[in-house]
PDB file of N, CA and C in Angstrom:
ATOM      1  N   MET S   1      -5.565  55.659  20.635  1.00 38.00           N
ATOM      2  CA  MET S   1      -4.976  56.503  21.585  1.00 38.00           C
ATOM      3  C   MET S   1      -4.855  57.809  21.307  1.00 38.00           C
ATOM      4  N   MET S   2      -5.006  58.881  23.072  1.00 42.00           N
ATOM      5  CA  MET S   2      -5.257  60.052  22.875  1.00 42.00           C
ATOM      6  C   MET S   2      -4.529  61.310  22.166  1.00 42.00           C
ATOM      7  N   MET S   3      -4.792  62.261  21.866  1.00 43.00           N
ATOM      8  CA  MET S   3      -3.650  63.066  20.873  1.00 43.00           C
ATOM      9  C   MET S   3      -2.359  63.446  21.388  1.00 43.00           C
ATOM     10  N   ARG S   4      -2.371  64.060  22.465  1.00 50.00           N
ATOM     11  CA  ARG S   4      -1.531  64.249  23.383  1.00 50.00           C
ATOM     12  C   ARG S   4      -0.598  63.000  24.104  1.00 50.00           C
ATOM     13  N   ASP S   5      -1.332  61.859  23.816  1.00 50.00           N
ATOM     14  CA  ASP S   5      -0.073  60.716  24.026  1.00 50.00           C
ATOM     15  C   ASP S   5       0.654  60.390  23.129  1.00 50.00           C
ATOM     16  N   ALA S   6       0.358  60.602  21.650  1.00 50.00           N
ATOM     17  CA  ALA S   6       1.411  60.283  20.454  1.00 50.00           C
ATOM     18  C   ALA S   6       2.043  61.218  20.078  1.00 50.00           C
ATOM     19  N   GLN S   7       3.330  60.500  20.401  1.00 53.00           N
ATOM     20  CA  GLN S   7       4.537  61.521  19.658  1.00 53.00           C
ATOM     21  C   GLN S   7       5.201  61.050  18.188  1.00 53.00           C
ATOM     22  N   THR S   8       5.233  62.329  17.959  1.00 54.00           N
ATOM     23  CA  THR S   8       5.783  62.384  16.539  1.00 54.00           C
ATOM     24  C   THR S   8       7.206  62.797  16.326  1.00 54.00           C
ATOM     25  N   THR S   9       8.248  61.985  15.323  1.00 59.00           N
ATOM     26  CA  THR S   9       9.533  62.296  15.450  1.00 59.00           C
ATOM     27  C   THR S   9       9.305  63.327  14.140  1.00 59.00           C
ATOM     28  N   HIS S  10       8.340  63.616  13.443  1.00 61.00           N
ATOM     29  CA  HIS S  10       8.405  64.565  12.322  1.00 61.00           C
ATOM     30  C   HIS S  10       8.189  65.458  12.370  1.00 61.00           C
ATOM     31  N   ARG S  11       9.089  66.606  12.108  1.00 67.00           N
ATOM     32  CA  ARG S  11       8.433  67.985  12.650  1.00 67.00           C
ATOM     33  C   ARG S  11       8.443  68.866  10.841  1.00 67.00           C
ATOM     34  N   ILE S  12       7.280  70.124  11.069  1.00 62.00           N
ATOM     35  CA  ILE S  12       7.139  70.393  10.094  1.00 62.00           C
ATOM     36  C   ILE S  12       7.954  71.958   9.993  1.00 62.00           C
ATOM     37  N   ASP S  13       8.655  72.305   8.856  1.00 71.00           N
ATOM     38  CA  ASP S  13       9.290  73.494   9.402  1.00 71.00           C
ATOM     39  C   ASP S  13       8.318  74.823   8.847  1.00 71.00           C
ATOM     40  N   PRO S  14       8.422  76.009   9.580  1.00 81.00           N
ATOM     41  CA  PRO S  14       7.630  77.169   9.175  1.00 81.00           C
ATOM     42  C   PRO S  14       6.830  77.171   8.056  1.00 81.00           C
ATOM     43  N   LEU S  15       6.082  78.106   7.499  1.00 86.00           N
ATOM     44  CA  LEU S  15       5.321  78.367   6.220  1.00 86.00           C
ATOM     45  C   LEU S  15       6.244  78.972   5.177  1.00 86.00           C
ATOM     46  N   PRO S  16       6.493  78.995   4.019  1.00 87.00           N
ATOM     47  CA  PRO S  16       7.021  79.908   3.653  1.00 87.00           C
ATOM     48  C   PRO S  16       6.182  81.173   3.519  1.00 87.00           C
ATOM     49  N   THR S  17       7.166  82.299   3.297  1.00 87.00           N
ATOM     50  CA  THR S  17       6.083  83.509   3.472  1.00 87.00           C
ATOM     51  C   THR S  17       5.201  83.874   2.375  1.00 87.00           C
ATOM     52  N   GLU S  18       5.646  83.257   1.199  1.00 89.00           N
ATOM     53  CA  GLU S  18       5.405  83.279  -0.224  1.00 89.00           C
ATOM     54  C   GLU S  18       4.019  82.535  -0.362  1.00 89.00           C
ATOM     55  N   LEU S  19       3.682  82.013   1.121  1.00 91.00           N
ATOM     56  CA  LEU S  19       1.649  81.518   0.778  1.00 91.00           C
ATOM     57  C   LEU S  19       0.829  82.188   1.135  1.00 91.00           C
ATOM     58  N   ASP S  20       0.178  82.873   0.237  1.00 89.00           N
ATOM     59  CA  ASP S  20      -1.040  83.237   1.021  1.00 89.00           C
ATOM     60  C   ASP S  20      -2.095  83.358   0.863  1.00 89.00           C
ATOM     61  N   SER S  21      -2.618  82.555   0.165  1.00 93.00           N
ATOM     62  CA  SER S  21      -4.098  81.639   0.675  1.00 93.00           C
ATOM     63  C   SER S  21      -4.054  80.462   1.266  1.00 93.00           C
ATOM     64  N   ALA S  22      -5.235  80.449   1.634  1.00 94.00           N
ATOM     65  CA  ALA S  22      -5.577  79.059   2.644  1.00 94.00           C
ATOM     66  C   ALA S  22      -5.082  77.670   1.786  1.00 94.00           C
ATOM     67  N   GLN S  23      -5.678  77.733   0.587  1.00 95.00           N
ATOM     68  CA  GLN S  23      -5.606  76.376   0.020  1.00 95.00           C
ATOM     69  C   GLN S  23      -3.852  76.003  -0.253  1.00 95.00           C
ATOM     70  N   SER S  24      -2.928  77.102  -0.413  1.00 95.00           N
ATOM     71  CA  SER S  24      -1.951  76.792  -1.153  1.00 95.00           C
ATOM     72  C   SER S  24      -0.956  76.612   0.237  1.00 95.00           C
ATOM     73  N   LYS S  25      -1.453  77.153   1.460  1.00 94.00           N
ATOM     74  CA  LYS S  25      -1.266  76.602   2.615  1.00 94.00           C
ATOM     75  C   LYS S  25      -1.357  74.655   2.965  1.00 94.00           C
ATOM     76  N   LEU S  26      -2.507  75.294   2.768  1.00 95.00           N
ATOM     77  CA  LEU S  26      -3.155  73.411   3.275  1.00 95.00           C
ATOM     78  C   LEU S  26      -2.417  72.429   2.398  1.00 95.00           C
ATOM     79  N   VAL S  27      -2.300  72.701   0.950  1.00 96.00           N
ATOM     80  CA  VAL S  27      -1.758  71.797   0.022  1.00 96.00           C
ATOM     81  C   VAL S  27      -0.203  71.808   0.568  1.00 96.00           C
ATOM     82  N   TYR S  28       0.606  72.741   0.877  1.00 95.00           N
ATOM     83  CA  TYR S  28       1.970  72.553   1.309  1.00 95.00           C
ATOM     84  C   TYR S  28       2.053  72.040   2.249  1.00 95.00           C
ATOM     85  N   LEU S  29       0.929  71.930   3.249  1.00 93.00           N
ATOM     86  CA  LEU S  29       1.728  71.274   4.787  1.00 93.00           C
ATOM     87  C   LEU S  29       1.338  70.146   4.708  1.00 93.00           C
ATOM     88  N   THR S  30       0.223  69.463   3.894  1.00 95.00           N
ATOM     89  CA  THR S  30      -0.367  68.255   3.610  1.00 95.00           C
ATOM     90  C   THR S  30       1.050  67.808   2.508  1.00 95.00           C
ATOM     91  N   LEU S  31       1.386  68.029   1.778  1.00 95.00           N
ATOM     92  CA  LEU S  31       3.330  68.011   0.818  1.00 95.00           C
ATOM     93  C   LEU S  31       3.980  67.674   2.025  1.00 95.00           C
ATOM     94  N   GLU S  32       4.399  68.391   3.262  1.00 91.00           N
ATOM     95  CA  GLU S  32       4.794  68.483   3.650  1.00 91.00           C
ATOM     96  C   GLU S  32       4.705  66.774   4.783  1.00 91.00           C
ATOM     97  N   ALA S  33       3.450  66.972   5.474  1.00 91.00           N
ATOM     98  CA  ALA S  33       3.627  65.956   6.499  1.00 91.00           C
ATOM     99  C   ALA S  33       3.035  64.691   5.959  1.00 91.00           C
ATOM    100  N   THR S  34       3.134  64.634   4.136  1.00 92.00           N
ATOM    101  CA  THR S  34       3.317  63.350   3.940  1.00 92.00           C
ATOM    102  C   THR S  34       4.182  62.632   2.859  1.00 92.00           C
ATOM    103  N   ASP S  35       5.314  63.811   2.986  1.00 90.00           N
ATOM    104  CA  ASP S  35       6.533  63.127   2.189  1.00 90.00           C
ATOM    105  C   ASP S  35       6.167  62.975   0.443  1.00 90.00           C
ATOM    106  N   GLY S  36       5.016  63.841   0.227  1.00 93.00           N
ATOM    107  CA  GLY S  36       4.659  63.820  -1.271  1.00 93.00           C
ATOM    108  C   GLY S  36       3.315  63.095  -1.610  1.00 93.00           C
ATOM    109  N   ALA S  37       2.746  64.043  -2.917  1.00 97.00           N
ATOM    110  CA  ALA S  37       1.622  62.910  -2.913  1.00 97.00           C
ATOM    111  C   ALA S  37       1.019  63.125  -4.144  1.00 97.00           C
ATOM    112  N   THR S  38       0.418  62.368  -4.670  1.00 97.00           N
ATOM    113  CA  THR S  38      -0.453  62.624  -6.636  1.00 97.00           C
ATOM    114  C   THR S  38      -1.624  63.498  -6.062  1.00 97.00           C
ATOM    115  N   VAL S  39      -2.317  63.893  -6.978  1.00 97.00           N
ATOM    116  CA  VAL S  39      -2.996  64.711  -7.528  1.00 97.00           C
ATOM    117  C   VAL S  39      -4.407  64.586  -6.627  1.00 97.00           C
ATOM    118  N   GLY S  40      -4.557  63.147  -7.200  1.00 97.00           N
ATOM    119  CA  GLY S  40      -5.398  62.318  -6.981  1.00 97.00           C
ATOM    120  C   GLY S  40      -5.448  62.191  -4.855  1.00 97.00           C
ATOM    121  N   ASP S  41      -4.383  61.673  -4.355  1.00 97.00           N
ATOM    122  CA  ASP S  41      -3.940  61.769  -2.940  1.00 97.00           C
ATOM    123  C   ASP S  41      -4.599  63.139  -2.716  1.00 97.00           C
ATOM    124  N   LEU S  42      -4.053  64.311  -3.146  1.00 97.00           N
ATOM    125  CA  LEU S  42      -4.463  65.166  -2.152  1.00 97.00           C
ATOM    126  C   LEU S  42      -6.032  65.698  -2.442  1.00 97.00           C
ATOM    127  N   SER S  43      -6.473  65.081  -3.473  1.00 97.00           N
ATOM    128  CA  SER S  43      -7.976  65.500  -3.625  1.00 97.00           C
ATOM    129  C   SER S  43      -8.752  64.694  -2.912  1.00 97.00           C
ATOM    130  N   GLY S  44      -8.475  63.293  -2.439  1.00 96.00           N
ATOM    131  CA  GLY S  44      -8.994  62.372  -1.298  1.00 96.00           C
ATOM    132  C   GLY S  44      -8.535  63.277  -0.035  1.00 96.00           C
ATOM    133  N   LEU S  45      -7.825  63.540  -0.018  1.00 96.00           N
ATOM    134  CA  LEU S  45      -7.266  63.839   1.910  1.00 96.00           C
ATOM    135  C   LEU S  45      -7.629  65.138   1.946  1.00 96.00           C
ATOM    136  N   LEU S  46      -7.931  66.407   1.022  1.00 96.00           N
ATOM    137  CA  LEU S  46      -8.149  67.517   1.527  1.00 96.00           C
ATOM    138  C   LEU S  46      -9.971  67.708   1.033  1.00 96.00           C
ATOM    139  N   ASP S  47      -9.938  66.925   0.402  1.00 96.00           N
ATOM    140  CA  ASP S  47     -11.835  67.008  -0.183  1.00 96.00           C
ATOM    141  C   ASP S  47     -11.895  68.149  -1.220  1.00 96.00           C
ATOM    142  N   MET S  48     -11.040  68.246  -1.731  1.00 95.00           N
ATOM    143  CA  MET S  48     -11.250  69.425  -2.958  1.00 95.00           C
ATOM    144  C   MET S  48     -10.760  68.479  -4.254  1.00 95.00           C
ATOM    145  N   GLN S  49     -11.356  69.549  -5.152  1.00 97.00           N
ATOM    146  CA  GLN S  49     -11.380  69.407  -6.670  1.00 97.00           C
ATOM    147  C   GLN S  49     -10.175  69.403  -7.348  1.00 97.00           C
ATOM    148  N   LYS S  50      -9.529  68.337  -8.211  1.00 97.00           N
ATOM    149  CA  LYS S  50      -8.847  67.998  -8.715  1.00 97.00           C
ATOM    150  C   LYS S  50      -8.453  69.361 -10.158  1.00 97.00           C
ATOM    151  N   LEU S  51      -8.887  69.914  -9.948  1.00 97.00           N
ATOM    152  CA  LEU S  51      -8.528  71.382 -10.770  1.00 97.00           C
ATOM    153  C   LEU S  51      -8.288  72.646  -9.890  1.00 97.00           C
ATOM    154  N   SER S  52      -8.639  72.345  -8.415  1.00 96.00           N
ATOM    155  CA  SER S  52      -8.016  73.591  -7.842  1.00 96.00           C
ATOM    156  C   SER S  52      -6.807  73.357  -7.198  1.00 96.00           C
ATOM    157  N   ILE S  53      -6.649  71.752  -7.049  1.00 97.00           N
ATOM    158  CA  ILE S  53      -5.529  71.259  -6.413  1.00 97.00           C
ATOM    159  C   ILE S  53      -4.217  71.764  -7.757  1.00 97.00           C
ATOM    160  N   LEU S  54      -4.566  71.180  -9.032  1.00 97.00           N
ATOM    161  CA  LEU S  54      -4.060  71.738  -9.763  1.00 97.00           C
ATOM    162  C   LEU S  54      -3.506  72.919 -10.035  1.00 97.00           C
ATOM    163  N   SER S  55      -4.025  73.712  -9.816  1.00 97.00           N
ATOM    164  CA  SER S  55      -3.565  75.653  -9.938  1.00 97.00           C
ATOM    165  C   SER S  55      -2.990  75.612  -8.895  1.00 97.00           C
ATOM    166  N   VAL S  56      -3.277  75.733  -7.506  1.00 97.00           N
ATOM    167  CA  VAL S  56      -2.491  75.293  -6.602  1.00 97.00           C
ATOM    168  C   VAL S  56      -1.387  74.908  -6.655  1.00 97.00           C
ATOM    169  N   LEU S  57      -0.736  73.286  -6.821  1.00 97.00           N
ATOM    170  CA  LEU S  57       0.326  72.940  -7.415  1.00 97.00           C
ATOM    171  C   LEU S  57       0.926  73.482  -8.435  1.00 97.00           C
ATOM    172  N   SER S  58       0.601  73.698  -9.519  1.00 96.00           N
ATOM    173  CA  SER S  58       1.282  75.116 -10.631  1.00 96.00           C
ATOM    174  C   SER S  58       1.955  76.262  -9.619  1.00 96.00           C
ATOM    175  N   SER S  59       0.831  77.133  -8.941  1.00 96.00           N
ATOM    176  CA  SER S  59       1.763  78.295  -8.378  1.00 96.00           C
ATOM    177  C   SER S  59       2.625  78.060  -7.394  1.00 96.00           C
ATOM    178  N   LEU S  60       2.810  76.934  -6.275  1.00 96.00           N
ATOM    179  CA  LEU S  60       3.683  76.627  -5.809  1.00 96.00           C
ATOM    180  C   LEU S  60       4.819  76.159  -6.529  1.00 96.00           C
ATOM    181  N   GLU S  61       4.616  75.084  -7.768  1.00 96.00           N
ATOM    182  CA  GLU S  61       6.139  75.275  -8.200  1.00 96.00           C
ATOM    183  C   GLU S  61       6.530  76.181  -9.044  1.00 96.00           C
ATOM    184  N   SER S  62       5.910  77.009  -9.605  1.00 95.00           N
ATOM    185  CA  SER S  62       6.338  78.089 -10.315  1.00 95.00           C
ATOM    186  C   SER S  62       6.908  79.050  -9.359  1.00 95.00           C
ATOM    187  N   GLU S  63       6.702  78.652  -7.725  1.00 95.00           N
ATOM    188  CA  GLU S  63       7.697  79.637  -6.890  1.00 95.00           C
ATOM    189  C   GLU S  63       8.759  78.894  -6.790  1.00 95.00           C
ATOM    190  N   GLY S  64       9.201  77.412  -6.584  1.00 95.00           N
ATOM    191  CA  GLY S  64      10.064  76.703  -6.535  1.00 95.00           C
ATOM    192  C   GLY S  64       9.982  76.352  -4.913  1.00 95.00           C
ATOM    193  N   LEU S  65       8.540  76.305  -4.392  1.00 95.00           N
ATOM    194  CA  LEU S  65       8.115  75.526  -3.379  1.00 95.00           C
ATOM    195  C   LEU S  65       8.184  73.947  -3.392  1.00 95.00           C
ATOM    196  N   ILE S  66       7.734  73.438  -4.519  1.00 96.00           N
ATOM    197  CA  ILE S  66       7.460  72.219  -4.376  1.00 96.00           C
ATOM    198  C   ILE S  66       7.832  71.471  -5.721  1.00 96.00           C
ATOM    199  N   GLU S  67       7.924  70.373  -6.399  1.00 97.00           N
ATOM    200  CA  GLU S  67       8.858  69.961  -7.225  1.00 97.00           C
ATOM    201  C   GLU S  67       7.751  68.882  -7.497  1.00 97.00           C
ATOM    202  N   ARG S  68       7.840  68.297  -8.927  1.00 96.00           N
ATOM    203  CA  ARG S  68       6.906  67.248  -8.952  1.00 96.00           C
ATOM    204  C   ARG S  68       8.275  66.441  -9.874  1.00 96.00           C
ATOM    205  N   THR S  69       7.654  65.115  -9.130  1.00 93.00           N
ATOM    206  CA  THR S  69       8.599  63.689  -9.462  1.00 93.00           C
ATOM    207  C   THR S  69       7.530  62.807  -9.554  1.00 93.00           C
ATOM    208  N   GLY S  70       7.498  62.115 -10.818  1.00 94.00           N
ATOM    209  CA  GLY S  70       6.989  61.336 -11.584  1.00 94.00           C
ATOM    210  C   GLY S  70       5.768  61.266 -11.050  1.00 94.00           C
ATOM    211  N   SER S  71       4.853  60.960 -10.787  1.00 95.00           N
ATOM    212  CA  SER S  71       2.820  61.582 -10.868  1.00 95.00           C
ATOM    213  C   SER S  71       3.257  62.331  -8.984  1.00 95.00           C
ATOM    214  N   GLU S  72       4.159  62.253  -8.021  1.00 97.00           N
ATOM    215  CA  GLU S  72       3.469  62.936  -7.233  1.00 97.00           C
ATOM    216  C   GLU S  72       4.556  64.427  -7.040  1.00 97.00           C
ATOM    217  N   TYR S  73       4.060  64.771  -6.080  1.00 97.00           N
ATOM    218  CA  TYR S  73       4.633  66.429  -5.732  1.00 97.00           C
ATOM    219  C   TYR S  73       5.478  65.825  -4.257  1.00 97.00           C
ATOM    220  N   VAL S  74       6.415  67.229  -4.274  1.00 96.00           N
ATOM    221  CA  VAL S  74       7.403  67.061  -2.991  1.00 96.00           C
ATOM    222  C   VAL S  74       7.768  68.313  -2.680  1.00 96.00           C
ATOM    223  N   SER S  75       7.651  68.497  -1.090  1.00 92.00           N
ATOM    224  CA  SER S  75       8.167  69.685  -0.959  1.00 92.00           C
ATOM    225  C   SER S  75       9.731  69.896  -1.649  1.00 92.00           C
ATOM    226  N   ALA S  76      10.180  71.283  -2.319  1.00 90.00           N
ATOM    227  CA  ALA S  76      11.317  71.377  -2.579  1.00 90.00           C
ATOM    228  C   ALA S  76      12.844  71.246  -1.717  1.00 90.00           C
ATOM    229  N   ASN S  77      12.216  71.460  -0.371  1.00 71.00           N
ATOM    230  CA  ASN S  77      13.142  71.304   0.677  1.00 71.00           C
ATOM    231  C   ASN S  77      14.658  70.315   0.441  1.00 71.00           C
TER     232      ASN S  77
END
């Protein structure tokens, strides 16, 4: 199927202005698009080291943009 033929019902809200780095934007958008993910999921999807992801997640969580639910992280909307 070609991309222009695909229809989606899930819309991603505009990025919060607090996101200043490319990595934080990427992680945040991935959590929005997937409705939550584990550190391992994010590492595989984004091809990033877990330590880098944990640092970004910690920052996003301290800013109140995401929250941890069990082993998954989700957007705080």
